[in-house]
PDB file of C-alpha atoms in Angstrom:
ATOM      1  CA  MET A   1       0.034   0.016   0.055  1.00  0.00           C
ATOM      2  CA  PHE A   2       1.255   3.466  -0.978  1.00  0.00           C
ATOM      3  CA  LYS A   3       1.463   6.266   1.505  1.00  0.00           C
ATOM      4  CA  ARG A   4       2.558   9.915   1.062  1.00  0.00           C
ATOM      5  CA  PRO A   5       2.106  13.023   3.172  1.00  0.00           C
ATOM      6  CA  MET A   6      -0.964  15.013   2.099  1.00  0.00           C
ATOM      7  CA  SER A   7       0.789  18.239   1.238  1.00  0.00           C
ATOM      8  CA  SER A   8      -0.980  19.989  -1.680  1.00  0.00           C
ATOM      9  CA  ARG A   9      -2.196  16.949  -3.487  1.00  0.00           C
ATOM     10  CA  PHE A  10      -5.727  16.986  -5.040  1.00  0.00           C
ATOM     11  CA  HIS A  11      -8.569  15.107  -3.264  1.00  0.00           C
ATOM     12  CA  ALA A  12      -9.799  12.180  -5.479  1.00  0.00           C
ATOM     13  CA  ILE A  13     -12.213   9.362  -5.694  1.00  0.00           C
ATOM     14  CA  LEU A  14     -11.380   6.492  -8.077  1.00  0.00           C
ATOM     15  CA  LEU A  15     -14.008   4.693 -10.175  1.00  0.00           C
ATOM     16  CA  PHE A  16     -12.827   1.110 -10.650  1.00  0.00           C
ATOM     17  CA  GLY A  17     -14.234  -1.901 -12.361  1.00  0.00           C
ATOM     18  CA  TYR A  18     -14.424  -4.127 -15.405  1.00  0.00           C
ATOM     19  CA  PRO A  19     -15.239  -2.681 -18.906  1.00  0.00           C
ATOM     20  CA  GLY A  20     -19.022  -2.457 -19.040  1.00  0.00           C
ATOM     21  CA  ALA A  21     -19.463  -2.203 -15.273  1.00  0.00           C
ATOM     22  CA  GLY A  22     -20.893   1.310 -15.572  1.00  0.00           C
ATOM     23  CA  LYS A  23     -17.955   3.586 -14.596  1.00  0.00           C
ATOM     24  CA  GLY A  24     -18.757   6.008 -17.371  1.00  0.00           C
ATOM     25  CA  THR A  25     -22.409   6.243 -16.600  1.00  0.00           C
ATOM     26  CA  GLN A  26     -21.855   6.688 -12.838  1.00  0.00           C
ATOM     27  CA  GLY A  27     -18.996   9.049 -13.490  1.00  0.00           C
ATOM     28  CA  ASP A  28     -21.170  11.239 -15.643  1.00  0.00           C
ATOM     29  CA  ARG A  29     -23.992  11.257 -13.041  1.00  0.00           C
ATOM     30  CA  LEU A  30     -21.699  12.067 -10.193  1.00  0.00           C
ATOM     31  CA  GLY A  31     -19.719  14.587 -12.244  1.00  0.00           C
ATOM     32  CA  SER A  32     -22.972  16.520 -13.105  1.00  0.00           C
ATOM     33  CA  ARG A  33     -23.437  17.246  -9.379  1.00  0.00           C
ATOM     34  CA  LYS A  34     -22.032  20.312  -7.604  1.00  0.00           C
ATOM     35  CA  GLY A  35     -18.669  19.567  -5.820  1.00  0.00           C
ATOM     36  CA  PHE A  36     -17.486  16.840  -8.191  1.00  0.00           C
ATOM     37  CA  PHE A  37     -15.305  16.958 -11.264  1.00  0.00           C
ATOM     38  CA  HIS A  38     -15.353  13.802 -13.491  1.00  0.00           C
ATOM     39  CA  LEU A  39     -12.172  13.103 -15.463  1.00  0.00           C
ATOM     40  CA  ALA A  40     -12.317  10.081 -17.856  1.00  0.00           C
ATOM     41  CA  THR A  41      -9.114   8.737 -19.460  1.00  0.00           C
ATOM     42  CA  GLY A  42     -10.894   8.761 -22.835  1.00  0.00           C
ATOM     43  CA  ASP A  43     -11.429  12.477 -22.732  1.00  0.00           C
ATOM     44  CA  VAL A  44      -7.819  13.003 -21.802  1.00  0.00           C
ATOM     45  CA  PHE A  45      -6.549  11.182 -24.899  1.00  0.00           C
ATOM     46  CA  ARG A  46      -9.181  12.644 -27.203  1.00  0.00           C
ATOM     47  CA  SER A  47      -8.109  16.196 -26.211  1.00  0.00           C
ATOM     48  CA  LEU A  48      -4.557  15.631 -27.322  1.00  0.00           C
ATOM     49  CA  ASP A  49      -3.309  18.007 -30.024  1.00  0.00           C
ATOM     50  CA  PRO A  50      -1.580  15.659 -32.516  1.00  0.00           C
ATOM     51  CA  ASP A  51       1.016  18.333 -33.187  1.00  0.00           C
ATOM     52  CA  SER A  52       2.050  18.633 -29.599  1.00  0.00           C
ATOM     53  CA  GLU A  53       4.976  16.785 -28.162  1.00  0.00           C
ATOM     54  CA  HIS A  54       2.645  14.489 -26.060  1.00  0.00           C
ATOM     55  CA  GLY A  55       0.412  14.119 -29.102  1.00  0.00           C
ATOM     56  CA  ARG A  56       3.210  12.974 -31.402  1.00  0.00           C
ATOM     57  CA  GLU A  57       4.562  10.561 -28.746  1.00  0.00           C
ATOM     58  CA  PHE A  58       1.031   9.092 -28.299  1.00  0.00           C
ATOM     59  CA  GLN A  59       0.533   8.710 -32.036  1.00  0.00           C
ATOM     60  CA  TYR A  60       3.830   6.917 -32.359  1.00  0.00           C
ATOM     61  CA  TYR A  61       2.750   4.144 -30.042  1.00  0.00           C
ATOM     62  CA  ALA A  62      -0.867   4.115 -31.243  1.00  0.00           C
ATOM     63  CA  ALA A  63       0.159   3.796 -34.839  1.00  0.00           C
ATOM     64  CA  LYS A  64       2.261   0.763 -34.074  1.00  0.00           C
ATOM     65  CA  GLY A  65      -0.377  -0.793 -31.888  1.00  0.00           C
ATOM     66  CA  LEU A  66       1.949  -0.648 -28.909  1.00  0.00           C
ATOM     67  CA  LEU A  67       0.932   0.009 -25.300  1.00  0.00           C
ATOM     68  CA  VAL A  68       1.465   3.636 -24.366  1.00  0.00           C
ATOM     69  CA  PRO A  69       4.140   3.797 -21.477  1.00  0.00           C
ATOM     70  CA  ASP A  70       2.756   4.548 -18.064  1.00  0.00           C
ATOM     71  CA  SER A  71       5.179   7.443 -17.696  1.00  0.00           C
ATOM     72  CA  LEU A  72       3.733   8.975 -20.845  1.00  0.00           C
ATOM     73  CA  THR A  73       0.169   8.211 -19.850  1.00  0.00           C
ATOM     74  CA  MET A  74       0.677   9.994 -16.505  1.00  0.00           C
ATOM     75  CA  ALA A  75       2.376  12.944 -18.074  1.00  0.00           C
ATOM     76  CA  ILE A  76      -0.412  13.447 -20.427  1.00  0.00           C
ATOM     77  CA  PHE A  77      -2.888  13.174 -17.564  1.00  0.00           C
ATOM     78  CA  ARG A  78      -0.996  15.650 -15.450  1.00  0.00           C
ATOM     79  CA  SER A  79      -0.912  18.178 -18.279  1.00  0.00           C
ATOM     80  CA  TYR A  80      -4.593  17.734 -18.994  1.00  0.00           C
ATOM     81  CA  LEU A  81      -5.483  18.208 -15.290  1.00  0.00           C
ATOM     82  CA  TYR A  82      -3.551  21.435 -14.907  1.00  0.00           C
ATOM     83  CA  ASN A  83      -5.168  22.723 -18.091  1.00  0.00           C
ATOM     84  CA  GLN A  84      -8.564  22.008 -16.618  1.00  0.00           C
ATOM     85  CA  ILE A  85      -7.547  24.057 -13.546  1.00  0.00           C
ATOM     86  CA  ALA A  86      -6.202  26.931 -15.645  1.00  0.00           C
ATOM     87  CA  ALA A  87      -9.462  26.995 -17.597  1.00  0.00           C
ATOM     88  CA  GLU A  88     -11.342  26.909 -14.233  1.00  0.00           C
ATOM     89  CA  ARG A  89     -13.284  23.838 -15.238  1.00  0.00           C
ATOM     90  CA  TYR A  90     -11.890  22.041 -12.298  1.00  0.00           C
ATOM     91  CA  GLN A  91     -11.620  23.929  -8.938  1.00  0.00           C
ATOM     92  CA  PRO A  92      -9.582  21.766  -6.590  1.00  0.00           C
ATOM     93  CA  GLU A  93     -10.182  23.982  -3.596  1.00  0.00           C
ATOM     94  CA  LYS A  94     -13.865  22.967  -3.536  1.00  0.00           C
ATOM     95  CA  GLU A  95     -14.307  19.906  -5.861  1.00  0.00           C
ATOM     96  CA  MET A  96     -13.599  16.377  -5.580  1.00  0.00           C
ATOM     97  CA  LEU A  97     -11.721  14.869  -8.481  1.00  0.00           C
ATOM     98  CA  LEU A  98     -13.473  11.789  -9.853  1.00  0.00           C
ATOM     99  CA  LEU A  99     -11.049   9.615 -11.769  1.00  0.00           C
ATOM    100  CA  ASP A 100     -12.439   7.195 -14.352  1.00  0.00           C
ATOM    101  CA  GLY A 101      -9.979   4.827 -16.021  1.00  0.00           C
ATOM    102  CA  ILE A 102      -6.911   5.856 -14.228  1.00  0.00           C
ATOM    103  CA  PRO A 103      -4.741   4.397 -12.808  1.00  0.00           C
ATOM    104  CA  ARG A 104      -4.879   1.266 -14.855  1.00  0.00           C
ATOM    105  CA  SER A 105      -1.669  -0.329 -13.559  1.00  0.00           C
ATOM    106  CA  VAL A 106       0.361  -0.466 -10.279  1.00  0.00           C
ATOM    107  CA  GLU A 107       2.995   1.826 -11.900  1.00  0.00           C
ATOM    108  CA  GLN A 108       0.358   4.459 -12.770  1.00  0.00           C
ATOM    109  CA  ALA A 109      -0.882   4.240  -9.163  1.00  0.00           C
ATOM    110  CA  ARG A 110       2.627   4.751  -7.903  1.00  0.00           C
ATOM    111  CA  ILE A 111       3.104   7.873 -10.127  1.00  0.00           C
ATOM    112  CA  LEU A 112      -0.366   9.225  -9.230  1.00  0.00           C
ATOM    113  CA  GLN A 113       0.392   9.212  -5.457  1.00  0.00           C
ATOM    114  CA  ASP A 114       2.450  12.299  -5.827  1.00  0.00           C
ATOM    115  CA  LEU A 115      -0.410  14.159  -7.417  1.00  0.00           C
ATOM    116  CA  VAL A 116      -3.614  13.129  -5.722  1.00  0.00           C
ATOM    117  CA  GLU A 117      -4.788  11.948  -2.327  1.00  0.00           C
ATOM    118  CA  VAL A 118      -7.197   9.061  -2.881  1.00  0.00           C
ATOM    119  CA  SER A 119     -10.159   9.496  -0.415  1.00  0.00           C
ATOM    120  CA  ALA A 120     -12.170   6.505  -1.750  1.00  0.00           C
ATOM    121  CA  VAL A 121     -12.169   3.737  -4.350  1.00  0.00           C
ATOM    122  CA  LEU A 122     -15.549   2.788  -5.790  1.00  0.00           C
ATOM    123  CA  HIS A 123     -15.158  -0.736  -6.939  1.00  0.00           C
ATOM    124  CA  LEU A 124     -17.954  -1.790  -9.290  1.00  0.00           C
ATOM    125  CA  LYS A 125     -17.925  -5.656  -9.132  1.00  0.00           C
ATOM    126  CA  ALA A 126     -19.716  -8.124 -11.352  1.00  0.00           C
ATOM    127  CA  SER A 127     -20.373 -11.810 -10.674  1.00  0.00           C
ATOM    128  CA  ASP A 128     -21.420 -12.505 -14.290  1.00  0.00           C
ATOM    129  CA  LEU A 129     -19.133 -11.138 -16.988  1.00  0.00           C
ATOM    130  CA  ASP A 130     -21.462 -12.249 -19.693  1.00  0.00           C
ATOM    131  CA  VAL A 131     -23.908  -9.516 -18.549  1.00  0.00           C
ATOM    132  CA  LEU A 132     -21.219  -6.937 -18.914  1.00  0.00           C
ATOM    133  CA  ALA A 133     -20.336  -8.240 -22.329  1.00  0.00           C
ATOM    134  CA  ASP A 134     -23.895  -8.008 -23.400  1.00  0.00           C
ATOM    135  CA  ARG A 135     -24.015  -4.431 -22.148  1.00  0.00           C
ATOM    136  CA  ILE A 136     -20.876  -3.536 -24.174  1.00  0.00           C
ATOM    137  CA  VAL A 137     -22.340  -5.226 -27.380  1.00  0.00           C
ATOM    138  CA  LYS A 138     -25.661  -3.325 -26.953  1.00  0.00           C
ATOM    139  CA  ARG A 139     -23.865  -0.026 -26.454  1.00  0.00           C
ATOM    140  CA  ALA A 140     -21.658  -0.678 -29.548  1.00  0.00           C
ATOM    141  CA  VAL A 141     -24.640  -1.505 -31.722  1.00  0.00           C
ATOM    142  CA  GLU A 142     -26.607   1.526 -30.570  1.00  0.00           C
ATOM    143  CA  SER A 143     -23.624   3.889 -31.263  1.00  0.00           C
ATOM    144  CA  LYS A 144     -22.955   2.178 -34.598  1.00  0.00           C
ATOM    145  CA  ARG A 145     -19.527   1.015 -33.472  1.00  0.00           C
ATOM    146  CA  GLU A 146     -19.753  -2.683 -34.599  1.00  0.00           C
ATOM    147  CA  ASP A 147     -16.026  -3.136 -34.159  1.00  0.00           C
ATOM    148  CA  ASP A 148     -16.534  -2.783 -30.399  1.00  0.00           C
ATOM    149  CA  ALA A 149     -19.144  -5.543 -30.488  1.00  0.00           C
ATOM    150  CA  ASP A 150     -16.690  -8.502 -31.008  1.00  0.00           C
ATOM    151  CA  THR A 151     -17.278 -10.747 -27.947  1.00  0.00           C
ATOM    152  CA  GLU A 152     -13.773 -12.293 -28.237  1.00  0.00           C
ATOM    153  CA  VAL A 153     -12.252  -8.693 -28.161  1.00  0.00           C
ATOM    154  CA  ILE A 154     -14.468  -7.905 -25.187  1.00  0.00           C
ATOM    155  CA  HIS A 155     -13.342 -10.897 -23.178  1.00  0.00           C
ATOM    156  CA  ARG A 156      -9.732 -10.159 -24.041  1.00  0.00           C
ATOM    157  CA  ARG A 157     -10.322  -6.674 -22.519  1.00  0.00           C
ATOM    158  CA  PHE A 158     -11.636  -8.385 -19.341  1.00  0.00           C
ATOM    159  CA  ARG A 159      -8.482 -10.548 -19.076  1.00  0.00           C
ATOM    160  CA  VAL A 160      -6.248  -7.434 -19.550  1.00  0.00           C
ATOM    161  CA  TYR A 161      -8.261  -5.777 -16.708  1.00  0.00           C
ATOM    162  CA  GLU A 162      -7.758  -8.802 -14.478  1.00  0.00           C
ATOM    163  CA  GLU A 163      -4.026  -8.997 -15.198  1.00  0.00           C
ATOM    164  CA  GLN A 164      -3.081  -5.256 -15.185  1.00  0.00           C
ATOM    165  CA  SER A 165      -5.724  -3.329 -13.253  1.00  0.00           C
ATOM    166  CA  MET A 166      -7.036  -5.593 -10.486  1.00  0.00           C
ATOM    167  CA  PRO A 167      -3.702  -5.557  -8.705  1.00  0.00           C
ATOM    168  CA  VAL A 168      -4.117  -1.757  -8.388  1.00  0.00           C
ATOM    169  CA  LEU A 169      -6.653  -2.338  -5.537  1.00  0.00           C
ATOM    170  CA  ALA A 170      -3.869  -3.593  -3.353  1.00  0.00           C
ATOM    171  CA  CYS A 171      -2.214  -0.171  -3.585  1.00  0.00           C
ATOM    172  CA  TYR A 172      -4.911   1.377  -1.397  1.00  0.00           C
ATOM    173  CA  ASP A 173      -6.013   1.110   2.146  1.00  0.00           C
ATOM    174  CA  SER A 174      -8.813  -1.552   2.318  1.00  0.00           C
ATOM    175  CA  THR A 175     -10.893   0.791   4.447  1.00  0.00           C
ATOM    176  CA  LYS A 176     -11.168   3.150   1.513  1.00  0.00           C
ATOM    177  CA  ILE A 177     -12.371   0.534  -0.996  1.00  0.00           C
ATOM    178  CA  HIS A 178     -16.185   0.410  -1.358  1.00  0.00           C
ATOM    179  CA  GLU A 179     -17.622  -2.555  -3.229  1.00  0.00           C
ATOM    180  CA  LEU A 180     -20.704  -2.108  -5.320  1.00  0.00           C
ATOM    181  CA  ASP A 181     -22.749  -4.686  -7.309  1.00  0.00           C
ATOM    182  CA  ALA A 182     -22.457  -3.460 -10.911  1.00  0.00           C
ATOM    183  CA  LEU A 183     -25.334  -5.756 -11.958  1.00  0.00           C
ATOM    184  CA  LEU A 184     -27.832  -3.837  -9.834  1.00  0.00           C
ATOM    185  CA  PRO A 185     -30.134  -1.300 -11.639  1.00  0.00           C
ATOM    186  CA  MET A 186     -28.047   1.852 -12.463  1.00  0.00           C
ATOM    187  CA  ASP A 187     -30.242   4.165 -10.363  1.00  0.00           C
ATOM    188  CA  GLU A 188     -29.734   1.881  -7.357  1.00  0.00           C
ATOM    189  CA  VAL A 189     -25.958   1.939  -7.938  1.00  0.00           C
ATOM    190  CA  THR A 190     -26.025   5.753  -8.132  1.00  0.00           C
ATOM    191  CA  ASP A 191     -28.002   6.007  -4.861  1.00  0.00           C
ATOM    192  CA  ARG A 192     -25.363   3.807  -3.143  1.00  0.00           C
ATOM    193  CA  ILE A 193     -22.467   5.830  -4.533  1.00  0.00           C
ATOM    194  CA  ASN A 194     -24.024   9.066  -3.446  1.00  0.00           C
ATOM    195  CA  GLY A 195     -24.365   7.540   0.149  1.00  0.00           C
ATOM    196  CA  ILE A 196     -20.703   6.876   0.099  1.00  0.00           C
ATOM    197  CA  VAL A 197     -19.222   9.943  -1.487  1.00  0.00           C
ATOM    198  CA  ASP A 198     -21.391  12.826   0.022  1.00  0.00           C
ATOM    199  CA  PRO A 199     -20.054  12.350   3.639  1.00  0.00           C
ATOM    200  CA  ILE A 200     -16.512  12.278   2.218  1.00  0.00           C
ATOM    201  CA  ARG A 201     -16.959  15.491   0.230  1.00  0.00           C
ATOM    202  CA  TYR A 202     -18.700  17.265   3.128  1.00  0.00           C
ATOM    203  CA  ARG A 203     -15.768  16.237   5.401  1.00  0.00           C
ATOM    204  CA  ILE A 204     -13.167  17.539   3.045  1.00  0.00           C
ATOM    205  CA  PHE A 205     -14.997  20.574   1.725  1.00  0.00           C
ATOM    206  CA  PRO A 206     -17.323  21.582   4.732  1.00  0.00           C
ATOM    207  CA  MET A 207     -17.891  25.194   3.468  1.00  0.00           C
ATOM    208  CA  HIS A 208     -18.886  24.093  -0.016  1.00  0.00           C
TER     209      HIS A 208
END
């Protein structure tokens, strides 16, 4: 488990779980509420200027089908985060940072510890991965992204999550990890999440 003095790190809550577990949906819902700023990894990479240094480095790996190094991923994340602060979209003095899709590896978690103080980990668990696969297929068809509907690819993503991301949970104090059933109705999951995060936010930002 990682520990660092609090200093001036940003207060964060992590959304954690298999692809299709509902991280994006729950992140959007919570991020729409006052006092929370939702930051999804996909948004970070989509915002990259292809002509920037980070953009060119990212394209180099993406074009070759290679994994983007953790150090580059975190450098891009850090730059994006500070840009959000400069643009006053994220106000760290009164908003909880809600991280969706980062960290995805133990190394990313190690790098992240110098930037954020993790107040809670919302672990969206699923006992039946076929249900999650069906969700992903349905979403892909509805958004006309048939390439994302390949069940073999989906289950490969599940295995990558188990091998690379699941070990990240061990990086955090078990008392901060809150397990939620991702197979429950979305509204019920949202209610349970609100019941967890609201006391945390009020404790950290009592005047907001």
